[in-house]
Amino acid sequence: MAYLLVIGTRKGLFTARSEDRRTWEVTGPHRLDEANDAGMSPVYTVGINPRTKRLLAGTESWHFGPSVWHSDDLGATWTEPPSPPIAFPEDTDGSLTRAWQFAFGADPDTVFAGVEPHALFRSSDGGDSFELVRSLWDHPHRVNWMPGAGGAAIHTVLPGTLGAGRQSPEAITVAMSTGGVYQSEDDGASWTPTNRGISAGFLPDEEPEYGQCVHKVAAAPDGSFYAQNHHGVYRSANPAVDGWNRIEEGLPTDFGFAMVAHPHDPDTALNFPVISQEVHLPAGYRLGAYRTEDGGRTWRAVNEGLPEEPYFGIVLRDAACTDGARVPGFYFGTRSGDVYATTDDDDRWNLVTAHLPDVLCVRATEV
């Protein structure tokens, strides 16, 4: 079995391949267009369609603006549609800043894109073109969704689940900064905020109906969720029914960006703590991951193989992932340009590559 890791950075797209997930062959930055302008552009999000293995890359050219490229040969060649694949209708007065997230529906041609400004787009042709999900754009709360420090973005899109035992093709969960978690159980026709229990300490009402700065939500295999908030780490079996419960006890801080759920064990997840909202450096100036195997009741450091000296690159919200394999692999990249991998049967991290540009996002799959 071979494994593919796709790495989006501040200066281009890289890929890595491995047979054993311990040693990797890294290529890039990939030339996306003939002039190679897009080859050196920031890549804020990448996606791998689990059914077709089409790769998607959300780029932002300094000259031509944002776009979505795709590859149908695992990154060997890339294509940009002739018309902008993501564009706001004229009557919205919206303008795309960048794509922040790709997610894939039950149909192999259905792709969702979470973008900045706060909006959700849907594609029915595998990502060649997208249409705005008007119900979320027209939601009465939208005028009160404010930009977080990273922008006004929908950065989490989780099709198919509303919670444990509440999974269906019509279910969609999204999260944004700042706005919080919203869910639809009718294929995006209507949306409900589901933020009860999540703190918004920067607002007069610390537990409002919406307005939370949720950094990342990850879906467990039973449909439940883990969330890293602006402050606070949470878990919920059913957000709309039970709300969210704090689970950060045992972590060195309650601040961070990334969260990865185990693809097969609903009680296992990884978290990557950051010192604070003011100090975006790893907790204790030590590059580290923390793992829970009991649904967040306890956490343990998983640091073997990582640098023991002081380290100052953090893991951004989309720069950690799993490949979903039977024995899953876990991956993360840092703002210092280092990328690491491990497998579920080994607590040791292995260096995939070092000294890349600032890593913004990673995705992995079996190929």
XYZ file of C-alpha atoms in Angstrom:
367
model
C 0.000 0.000 0.000
C 1.221 3.513 -0.860
C 0.327 6.746 0.876
C 0.061 10.281 -0.488
C 0.498 13.415 1.615
C -0.464 16.784 0.082
C 1.073 19.850 1.718
C -0.066 23.426 1.097
C 2.398 26.153 2.077
C 2.794 29.908 1.936
C 4.840 29.419 -1.228
C 3.390 26.594 -3.230
C 2.176 23.020 -3.113
C 4.259 19.961 -2.202
C 3.459 16.240 -2.202
C 5.070 13.299 -0.425
C 4.735 9.556 -1.089
C 5.595 6.600 1.118
C 5.213 2.844 1.252
C 5.650 2.545 5.021
C 4.769 6.048 6.340
C 8.242 6.310 7.878
C 10.362 7.340 4.907
C 8.990 9.740 2.331
C 9.831 11.032 -1.140
C 8.921 14.708 -1.324
C 8.376 16.664 -4.540
C 7.582 20.317 -5.175
C 6.819 23.053 -5.244
C 4.535 21.816 -8.011
C 4.150 23.861 -11.168
C 0.440 24.503 -11.488
C 0.450 26.833 -14.511
C 2.876 27.339 -17.370
C 4.197 30.631 -16.007
C 4.514 29.020 -12.558
C 2.889 32.045 -10.933
C 0.391 29.763 -9.164
C 3.241 27.408 -8.277
C 4.567 29.964 -5.796
C 1.195 31.155 -4.488
C -0.151 30.443 -1.003
C -2.208 27.249 -0.819
C -4.678 27.714 2.028
C -6.588 24.482 1.617
C -6.220 21.139 -0.111
C -8.698 18.306 -0.492
C -8.529 14.688 -1.611
C -11.788 13.215 -2.863
C -11.973 9.838 -1.059
C -13.863 8.207 -3.945
C -12.252 9.641 -7.089
C -8.837 10.621 -5.631
C -9.096 13.994 -7.379
C -6.909 16.572 -5.606
C -8.143 20.129 -5.068
C -5.971 23.103 -4.144
C -7.290 26.490 -3.090
C -4.669 29.016 -4.158
C -4.343 32.774 -3.960
C -2.273 34.437 -6.679
C -0.920 37.856 -5.788
C -1.738 38.998 -9.334
C -4.777 36.986 -10.472
C -6.523 36.461 -7.130
C -8.012 33.287 -5.613
C -8.758 30.125 -7.570
C -9.240 26.366 -7.290
C -6.969 23.971 -9.185
C -7.492 20.231 -9.534
C -5.406 17.193 -10.402
C -6.686 13.822 -11.586
C -3.274 12.119 -11.561
C -2.319 12.510 -7.891
C -0.550 15.815 -8.412
C 1.502 15.109 -11.541
C -0.439 17.723 -13.558
C -2.880 20.448 -12.581
C -5.809 22.197 -14.266
C -7.589 25.464 -13.562
C -11.151 25.771 -14.926
C -11.547 28.423 -17.659
C -14.007 30.405 -15.526
C -13.503 31.226 -11.821
C -14.783 28.099 -10.074
C -15.927 29.985 -6.965
C -17.594 33.360 -7.512
C -20.279 35.237 -5.623
C -23.452 36.142 -7.521
C -23.606 39.828 -8.409
C -26.617 40.502 -6.169
C -24.678 39.457 -3.047
C -22.041 42.226 -3.234
C -19.632 39.522 -2.050
C -16.124 38.970 -3.338
C -14.079 35.820 -2.763
C -10.972 36.322 -0.645
C -9.922 32.663 -0.573
C -11.143 29.101 -0.090
C -10.427 27.767 3.393
C -11.846 24.232 3.311
C -12.909 21.454 0.943
C -15.154 18.589 2.022
C -16.846 15.810 0.107
C -20.449 14.613 0.124
C -21.946 11.170 -0.275
C -22.095 11.578 -4.044
C -18.606 11.304 -5.587
C -19.116 14.550 -7.537
C -20.330 16.615 -4.565
C -17.739 18.972 -3.112
C -18.276 21.698 -0.513
C -16.048 24.740 -0.154
C -15.951 26.881 2.963
C -14.667 30.327 2.035
C -13.887 33.841 3.146
C -16.033 35.894 3.552
C -18.321 33.609 5.547
C -19.989 31.442 2.909
C -20.506 27.854 1.828
C -20.359 26.770 -1.824
C -21.395 23.439 -3.320
C -20.119 21.721 -6.478
C -21.919 18.919 -8.310
C -19.151 18.336 -10.876
C -16.231 17.371 -8.677
C -14.969 20.916 -8.118
C -14.959 22.360 -11.651
C -17.647 24.874 -10.633
C -19.445 25.847 -7.439
C -22.741 27.482 -6.481
C -23.383 29.568 -3.377
C -25.505 27.930 -0.672
C -27.866 30.869 -0.426
C -29.657 29.756 2.717
C -26.508 30.194 4.824
C -25.473 33.417 3.068
C -28.969 34.840 3.656
C -29.107 33.677 7.277
C -30.226 36.584 9.515
C -27.250 36.034 11.827
C -24.685 36.617 9.075
C -24.559 40.389 9.496
C -23.275 39.783 13.030
C -20.564 37.261 12.125
C -17.314 39.151 12.612
C -13.831 38.360 11.246
C -11.525 36.499 13.574
C -7.818 37.281 13.554
C -7.476 34.903 10.603
C -10.377 36.410 8.683
C -14.130 35.976 8.263
C -14.017 32.357 7.182
C -15.934 29.096 7.224
C -12.995 26.803 7.935
C -14.795 23.586 8.953
C -17.246 21.718 6.725
C -18.431 18.265 7.847
C -21.044 16.704 5.547
C -23.081 13.757 6.731
C -23.286 14.234 10.490
C -25.104 16.223 13.158
C -23.924 14.094 16.085
C -23.710 10.534 17.331
C -26.550 8.544 15.785
C -27.540 11.544 13.664
C -25.775 10.796 10.405
C -27.424 11.168 6.998
C -26.595 12.413 3.481
C -28.686 15.540 4.194
C -26.688 16.525 7.307
C -24.072 19.294 7.213
C -22.108 20.865 10.071
C -20.022 24.002 9.559
C -17.925 26.117 11.914
C -16.530 29.593 11.480
C -14.585 32.416 13.045
C -16.419 34.232 14.386
C -19.911 32.829 14.339
C -19.573 29.386 15.838
C -21.106 26.064 14.826
C -24.174 25.855 12.562
C -25.953 22.709 11.421
C -28.389 21.786 8.679
C -30.421 18.576 8.604
C -32.160 19.335 5.279
C -29.225 19.434 2.856
C -28.508 23.099 3.485
C -32.047 24.467 3.113
C -32.013 25.823 6.686
C -29.408 26.328 9.410
C -29.431 26.354 13.215
C -26.674 27.583 15.569
C -25.556 24.801 17.916
C -23.097 26.488 20.284
C -24.581 25.892 23.737
C -21.742 25.391 26.202
C -19.009 26.965 24.075
C -17.511 30.070 25.655
C -17.010 33.441 23.958
C -15.047 35.228 26.664
C -14.423 38.222 24.412
C -18.192 39.032 24.317
C -20.363 40.561 27.063
C -22.429 37.362 27.112
C -19.839 34.606 27.449
C -22.209 31.904 26.198
C -24.255 33.532 23.426
C -26.443 31.726 20.911
C -23.789 32.431 18.281
C -20.648 34.529 17.821
C -18.097 32.055 19.185
C -14.651 31.897 17.593
C -14.496 28.151 16.979
C -11.081 27.357 15.476
C -11.682 23.774 14.316
C -14.231 20.971 14.642
C -13.400 17.326 13.905
C -15.966 14.568 13.471
C -15.426 11.230 15.203
C -16.472 8.016 13.421
C -19.709 7.742 15.417
C -20.710 11.251 14.319
C -19.804 13.030 17.554
C -17.486 16.032 17.563
C -14.325 17.459 19.071
C -13.737 21.225 18.924
C -10.830 23.576 19.552
C -12.255 26.961 20.449
C -10.516 30.334 20.760
C -10.287 29.350 24.408
C -11.418 25.880 25.413
C -11.371 22.341 24.054
C -14.769 20.673 23.777
C -16.579 17.480 22.922
C -20.221 16.884 22.044
C -22.193 13.772 21.194
C -25.107 15.863 19.886
C -24.560 19.646 19.877
C -28.195 20.529 19.170
C -29.456 18.249 21.949
C -26.750 18.116 24.613
C -24.590 21.152 23.913
C -20.792 21.020 24.369
C -18.632 19.933 27.327
C -15.145 21.203 28.132
C -12.397 18.574 28.008
C -9.127 20.538 28.205
C -8.149 19.384 31.699
C -4.762 17.704 31.328
C -3.668 19.868 28.390
C -0.975 22.508 29.042
C -3.227 25.263 27.625
C -6.816 25.625 26.439
C -5.784 27.570 23.316
C -4.867 26.173 19.923
C -6.021 25.771 16.356
C -5.894 22.155 15.155
C -7.932 19.128 16.205
C -7.866 15.659 14.617
C -10.324 12.862 15.433
C -9.367 9.211 15.088
C -11.106 7.750 12.009
C -12.193 4.529 13.765
C -12.176 5.129 17.539
C -14.605 7.835 18.730
C -12.761 8.223 22.051
C -9.408 9.120 20.483
C -8.286 12.522 19.193
C -5.145 14.665 18.843
C -4.676 18.272 19.938
C -1.793 20.726 19.419
C -1.714 23.337 22.221
C -0.611 26.947 21.697
C 0.433 29.228 24.572
C -2.345 31.834 24.280
C -4.291 34.155 22.025
C -1.514 36.716 22.440
C 1.453 34.327 22.143
C 1.181 32.031 19.121
C 4.002 29.683 20.078
C 3.907 26.016 21.137
C 3.137 25.390 24.789
C 6.369 25.427 26.770
C 8.257 26.346 23.557
C 8.199 22.624 22.774
C 6.734 21.126 19.633
C 4.195 18.600 20.855
C 0.974 16.736 20.280
C -1.445 15.521 22.932
C -3.636 12.448 22.611
C -6.787 11.392 24.407
C -8.054 7.828 24.302
C -11.009 8.283 26.648
C -13.016 11.046 25.010
C -11.073 13.904 26.587
C -11.151 12.804 30.223
C -7.354 12.514 30.158
C -4.588 13.592 27.777
C -1.002 12.443 27.350
C 1.903 14.013 25.474
C 3.016 12.188 22.326
C 6.398 13.807 21.663
C 8.844 11.016 20.832
C 10.707 11.854 17.640
C 9.952 15.582 17.859
C 12.649 18.200 18.562
C 13.719 18.378 22.188
C 15.167 21.874 21.875
C 13.023 25.033 22.005
C 10.716 25.236 18.989
C 8.594 28.154 17.821
C 6.429 26.976 14.910
C 2.783 26.177 15.697
C 0.271 23.918 13.940
C -2.447 25.871 12.135
C -6.079 24.779 12.084
C -5.908 22.846 8.790
C -2.294 21.675 9.115
C -3.076 18.361 10.828
C -4.970 15.339 9.514
C -5.358 11.563 9.344
C -5.228 9.341 6.282
C -8.169 7.221 7.474
C -6.366 3.913 6.842
C -7.237 0.715 8.734
C -4.191 1.419 10.896
C -4.450 5.194 10.544
C -1.616 7.581 10.018
C -1.575 11.053 11.585
C 0.211 14.061 10.126
C 0.961 17.669 10.968
C 3.002 20.545 9.589
C 4.246 23.687 11.323
C 4.783 27.331 10.531
C 8.504 26.561 10.636
C 8.059 24.313 7.573
C 8.513 20.912 9.236
C 6.113 18.025 8.576
C 5.770 14.917 10.768
C 3.904 11.611 10.511
C 3.087 8.733 12.829
C 0.815 5.695 12.812
C -1.713 4.474 15.317
C 0.482 1.519 16.317
C 3.537 3.701 17.003
C 3.850 6.688 19.342
C 6.962 7.940 17.547
C 6.763 10.821 15.069
C 8.867 10.550 11.901
C 10.073 13.591 9.995
C 8.534 13.715 6.506
C 10.397 16.840 5.425
C 11.939 19.969 6.943
C 12.438 23.625 6.071
C 9.477 24.027 3.718
C 7.751 27.391 3.583
C 5.129 28.057 6.264
C 2.799 24.995 6.226
C -0.851 26.046 5.969
C -2.631 22.740 5.354
C -2.083 18.990 4.951
C -4.226 16.097 3.669
C -3.340 12.403 3.307
C -4.795 9.235 1.794
C -4.024 5.698 0.747
C -3.440 5.413 -3.005
